[in-house]
Each structure stands twice: as structure tokens, then as C-alpha cells.
Short mmCIF file of C-alpha atoms in Angstrom, two decimals:
data_model
loop_
_atom_site.label_atom_id
_atom_site.label_comp_id
_atom_site.label_asym_id
_atom_site.label_seq_id
_atom_site.Cartn_x
_atom_site.Cartn_y
_atom_site.Cartn_z
CA MET A 1 45.14 -30.02 2.61
CA SER A 2 44.60 -26.51 1.16
CA ARG A 3 41.33 -27.64 -0.54
CA THR A 4 39.98 -28.80 2.82
CA VAL A 5 40.86 -25.49 4.45
CA LEU A 6 39.20 -23.60 1.58
CA ALA A 7 36.11 -25.82 1.79
CA LEU A 8 35.81 -25.34 5.57
CA GLY A 9 36.32 -21.59 5.19
CA ALA A 10 33.61 -21.39 2.52
CA ALA A 11 31.28 -23.48 4.68
CA LEU A 12 31.84 -21.22 7.70
CA VAL A 13 31.27 -18.08 5.64
CA THR A 14 28.08 -19.64 4.24
CA ALA A 15 26.88 -20.44 7.76
CA ALA A 16 27.68 -16.89 8.90
CA GLY A 17 25.80 -15.52 5.90
CA CYS A 18 22.52 -16.62 7.41
CA VAL A 19 21.92 -12.99 8.40
CA TRP A 20 21.41 -12.33 4.67
CA TYR A 21 19.89 -15.48 3.24
CA LEU A 22 17.37 -16.25 6.02
CA PRO A 23 15.56 -12.89 5.63
CA ALA A 24 15.74 -13.41 1.86
CA LEU A 25 14.08 -16.81 2.26
CA ALA A 26 11.39 -15.17 4.39
CA ASP A 27 10.79 -12.62 1.61
CA LEU A 28 10.48 -15.41 -0.94
CA ARG A 29 8.12 -17.32 1.33
CA ALA A 30 5.94 -14.22 1.82
CA GLY A 31 5.10 -14.30 -1.87
CA ALA A 32 2.73 -11.61 -3.09
CA ASP A 33 2.99 -9.73 0.21
CA ARG A 34 6.34 -8.41 -1.02
CA THR A 35 7.04 -6.38 -4.15
CA VAL A 36 8.32 -8.15 -7.24
CA SER A 37 11.67 -6.37 -7.03
CA ARG A 38 12.14 -7.38 -3.41
CA ARG A 39 11.39 -11.03 -4.19
CA THR A 40 13.79 -10.94 -7.15
CA ALA A 41 16.51 -9.41 -4.99
CA ALA A 42 15.88 -12.10 -2.39
CA ALA A 43 16.24 -14.76 -5.10
CA ALA A 44 19.59 -13.21 -6.07
CA THR A 45 20.73 -13.30 -2.44
CA VAL A 46 19.75 -16.94 -2.03
CA SER A 47 21.40 -17.76 -5.36
CA GLY A 48 24.68 -16.17 -4.28
CA TRP A 49 24.82 -17.93 -0.93
CA THR A 50 23.80 -21.23 -2.50
CA THR A 51 26.67 -20.84 -4.96
CA LEU A 52 29.13 -20.47 -2.10
CA ALA A 53 27.71 -23.58 -0.38
CA VAL A 54 27.95 -25.57 -3.62
CA VAL A 55 31.55 -24.43 -4.13
CA ALA A 56 32.39 -25.52 -0.57
CA ALA A 57 30.90 -28.96 -1.24
CA LEU A 58 32.67 -29.26 -4.60
CA LEU A 59 36.00 -28.38 -3.01
CA LEU A 60 35.60 -31.37 -0.72
CA VAL A 61 34.27 -33.80 -3.31
CA THR A 62 36.25 -33.19 -6.52
CA ARG A 63 39.95 -33.27 -7.23
CA ALA A 64 40.02 -30.93 -10.24
CA TRP A 65 40.13 -27.20 -9.56
CA TRP A 66 38.19 -26.24 -12.64
CA ILE A 67 34.92 -27.77 -11.36
CA PRO A 68 34.54 -25.53 -8.24
CA CYS A 69 35.82 -22.56 -10.28
CA ALA A 70 33.26 -23.19 -13.03
CA ALA A 71 30.49 -23.53 -10.42
CA ALA A 72 31.60 -20.26 -8.81
CA LEU A 73 31.61 -18.43 -12.15
CA LEU A 74 28.26 -19.85 -13.19
CA GLY A 75 26.72 -18.99 -9.80
CA ALA A 76 28.16 -15.48 -9.91
CA ALA A 77 26.75 -14.95 -13.41
CA VAL A 78 23.30 -16.16 -12.39
CA THR A 79 23.35 -14.09 -9.20
CA GLY A 80 24.50 -10.98 -11.07
CA GLY A 81 21.83 -11.41 -13.73
CA VAL A 82 19.04 -11.88 -11.20
CA ARG A 83 20.26 -8.92 -9.15
CA ALA A 84 20.37 -6.71 -12.27
CA ARG A 85 16.79 -7.72 -13.01
CA ALA A 86 15.79 -6.79 -9.46
CA ILE A 87 17.36 -3.35 -9.90
CA VAL A 88 15.43 -2.77 -13.14
CA GLN A 89 12.18 -3.91 -11.50
CA ARG A 90 12.78 -1.64 -8.50
CA ARG A 91 13.30 1.37 -10.75
CA ARG A 92 10.11 0.53 -12.65
CA GLU A 93 8.15 0.20 -9.38
CA THR A 94 9.58 3.49 -8.11
CA ARG A 95 8.52 5.30 -11.29
CA GLU A 96 5.03 3.76 -11.09
CA THR A 97 4.66 4.78 -7.45
CA ALA A 98 5.85 8.32 -8.23
CA ARG A 99 3.34 8.54 -11.09
CA GLN A 100 0.50 7.37 -8.86
CA TRP A 101 1.39 9.87 -6.12
CA ALA A 102 1.60 12.65 -8.71
CA GLU A 103 -1.90 11.75 -9.90
CA LEU A 104 -3.19 11.87 -6.34
CA ARG A 105 -1.58 15.23 -5.65
CA ALA A 106 -2.72 16.79 -8.91
CA GLY A 107 -6.07 15.05 -9.11
CA THR A 108 -9.34 16.61 -8.14
CA VAL A 109 -10.52 13.51 -6.31
CA ARG A 110 -8.99 14.52 -2.99
CA ASP A 111 -10.09 18.15 -3.31
CA ARG A 112 -13.66 17.27 -4.10
CA VAL A 113 -13.94 14.70 -1.33
CA ASP A 114 -12.77 17.35 1.15
CA HIS A 115 -15.19 19.81 -0.46
CA SER A 116 -18.07 17.36 -0.09
CA ARG A 117 -17.25 16.96 3.59
CA GLY A 118 -17.40 20.71 4.02
CA VAL A 119 -20.75 20.89 2.21
CA PHE A 120 -22.08 18.11 4.42
CA VAL A 121 -21.05 19.93 7.60
CA VAL A 122 -22.49 23.27 6.42
CA VAL A 123 -25.84 21.77 5.39
CA VAL A 124 -26.19 19.84 8.66
CA ALA A 125 -25.22 22.94 10.68
CA CYS A 126 -27.85 24.99 8.82
CA GLY A 127 -30.40 22.25 9.53
CA LEU A 128 -29.61 22.32 13.24
CA ALA A 129 -29.87 26.10 13.30
CA MET A 130 -33.23 25.96 11.51
CA ALA A 131 -34.46 23.26 13.91
CA ALA A 132 -33.48 25.38 16.89
CA LEU A 133 -35.21 28.41 15.36
CA THR A 134 -38.34 26.31 14.67
CA ALA A 135 -38.37 25.02 18.25
CA VAL A 136 -37.96 28.52 19.70
CA MET A 137 -40.69 29.96 17.48
CA THR A 138 -43.08 27.10 18.27
CA LEU A 139 -42.48 27.40 22.01
CA ALA A 140 -42.71 31.21 21.86
CA ALA A 141 -46.18 30.91 20.34
CA GLY A 142 -47.21 29.17 23.55
CA PRO A 143 -48.50 25.69 22.86
CA GLU A 144 -51.85 25.27 24.56
CA ASP A 145 -52.73 21.60 24.37
CA SER A 146 -50.84 18.30 23.99
CA LEU A 147 -51.07 18.35 20.19
CA HIS A 148 -49.20 21.66 20.08
CA TRP A 149 -46.50 20.23 22.38
CA VAL A 150 -46.07 17.22 20.07
CA LEU A 151 -45.77 19.63 17.15
CA ALA A 152 -43.20 21.69 19.08
CA VAL A 153 -41.02 18.57 19.37
CA ALA A 154 -41.78 16.96 15.99
CA ALA A 155 -41.28 20.07 13.80
CA PRO A 156 -37.58 20.54 14.68
CA ALA A 157 -36.97 16.80 14.26
CA VAL A 158 -38.52 16.90 10.79
CA VAL A 159 -36.39 19.93 9.87
CA VAL A 160 -33.20 18.17 11.00
CA GLY A 161 -34.22 15.06 9.05
CA LEU A 162 -34.83 17.07 5.88
CA PHE A 163 -31.49 18.87 6.11
CA LEU A 164 -29.65 15.62 6.91
CA THR A 165 -31.22 14.00 3.84
CA ALA A 166 -30.18 16.98 1.73
CA ALA A 167 -26.61 16.80 3.08
CA ILE A 168 -26.32 13.07 2.33
CA THR A 169 -27.71 13.60 -1.17
CA CYS A 170 -25.26 16.44 -1.87
CA THR A 171 -22.32 14.36 -0.66
CA HIS A 172 -23.41 11.34 -2.70
CA VAL A 173 -23.81 13.41 -5.89
CA SER A 174 -20.47 15.13 -5.32
CA ARG A 175 -18.63 11.81 -4.85
CA ARG A 176 -20.31 10.27 -7.90
CA THR A 177 -19.27 13.31 -9.96
CA THR A 178 -15.72 13.06 -8.59
CA THR A 179 -15.51 9.37 -9.50
CA SER A 180 -16.76 9.97 -13.05
CA HIS A 181 -14.27 12.88 -13.52
CA ALA A 182 -11.42 10.75 -12.19
CA ARG A 183 -12.27 7.94 -14.63
CA ALA A 184 -12.54 10.39 -17.53
CA SER A 185 -9.14 11.97 -16.76
CA ARG A 186 -7.34 8.63 -17.04
#
């Protein structure tokens, strides 16, 4: 009678434990979308709850007490080992993430990218100012025929195009230099 009560109690606790093992199964099913440590911890969770379910079944099926006890000890050892591995993996991932963030904070990549954006904006702004000055000077000279009017419109457009090309070239060279410095620093 007491084995049946223990088996039913273990089965009910296993059923109630779905709030832990169902999310763990989802983590395992997600595969590479989850970190290695999270998947290992999920495997430990599933292992622990499976052990309890096996013990509940063994309590109903076998007469000897040592069989469910041995299954419980073996399952606890496996679960503990897998969980310890998950903890070690999590610490390793945390250190790796901290190292990568430190490289980003200390690295010149971010500073130079921001610098290249500033250079781009300044060069384009100078180009627009020069185009406006060219347009004002051309119109102040008083265009007389249609060719002069076309020149009054085309000259500022050419100036803006030249400065925009220069800004793109400066940004491209700056980013290429940043990439080569970042590779060399590793």
C-alpha cells in the first residue's frame, strides 16, 4: 500500500513539474537558437524530471526497494553532472561575452566609424555651401541667354556631386583602414 501511495505522489509531482520540464523541452527543441549552457541546463532539468517519472513507474512495477532507490541515485548523479557542466559552460560564455564587450569598448572600430560619419557630414555640408555660393555668384553675374541659365543650374549640381563623391571616398577609406587595424589588433 505505501509503495502505491509513493508512486502516485511521485507521478503527481512529475505532472506538476511540467512548469519546469516543458520550457526545458522547448529550449532543447530550439537547438542552436539557444546558448550551449542553456541547452545543457535544459537537458539537466529534463533528466531530473525523467528520473522522478521512472522512479514512480518502478515503485509500481517492482517489489524490491533497491531498484527504485538505485534508479533515483543514478538519475540524481546524471542530473547533477549535467547541471555542473551547464554551470561551467555558462561561466565560460559569460567570460567570452565580457571579453568581446571589452574589445568593443576599447577598440578603435567604433570611434573611427563615428569619426567617418562626422567627416562625411562635414564634407557634404561644405559641398552644399560651395554649391549655394556657386549658384549665387552665377546668378549675380546675370545670365544673359539660355546657355548661361543652364550653367547656373548645372554648376552647383556638379559641385555637390564632386563633394558627395569625395565624402563617400573618405568614408570608404576610413572604414577600410578601421577594418585593417581591427584585424591587426587581434
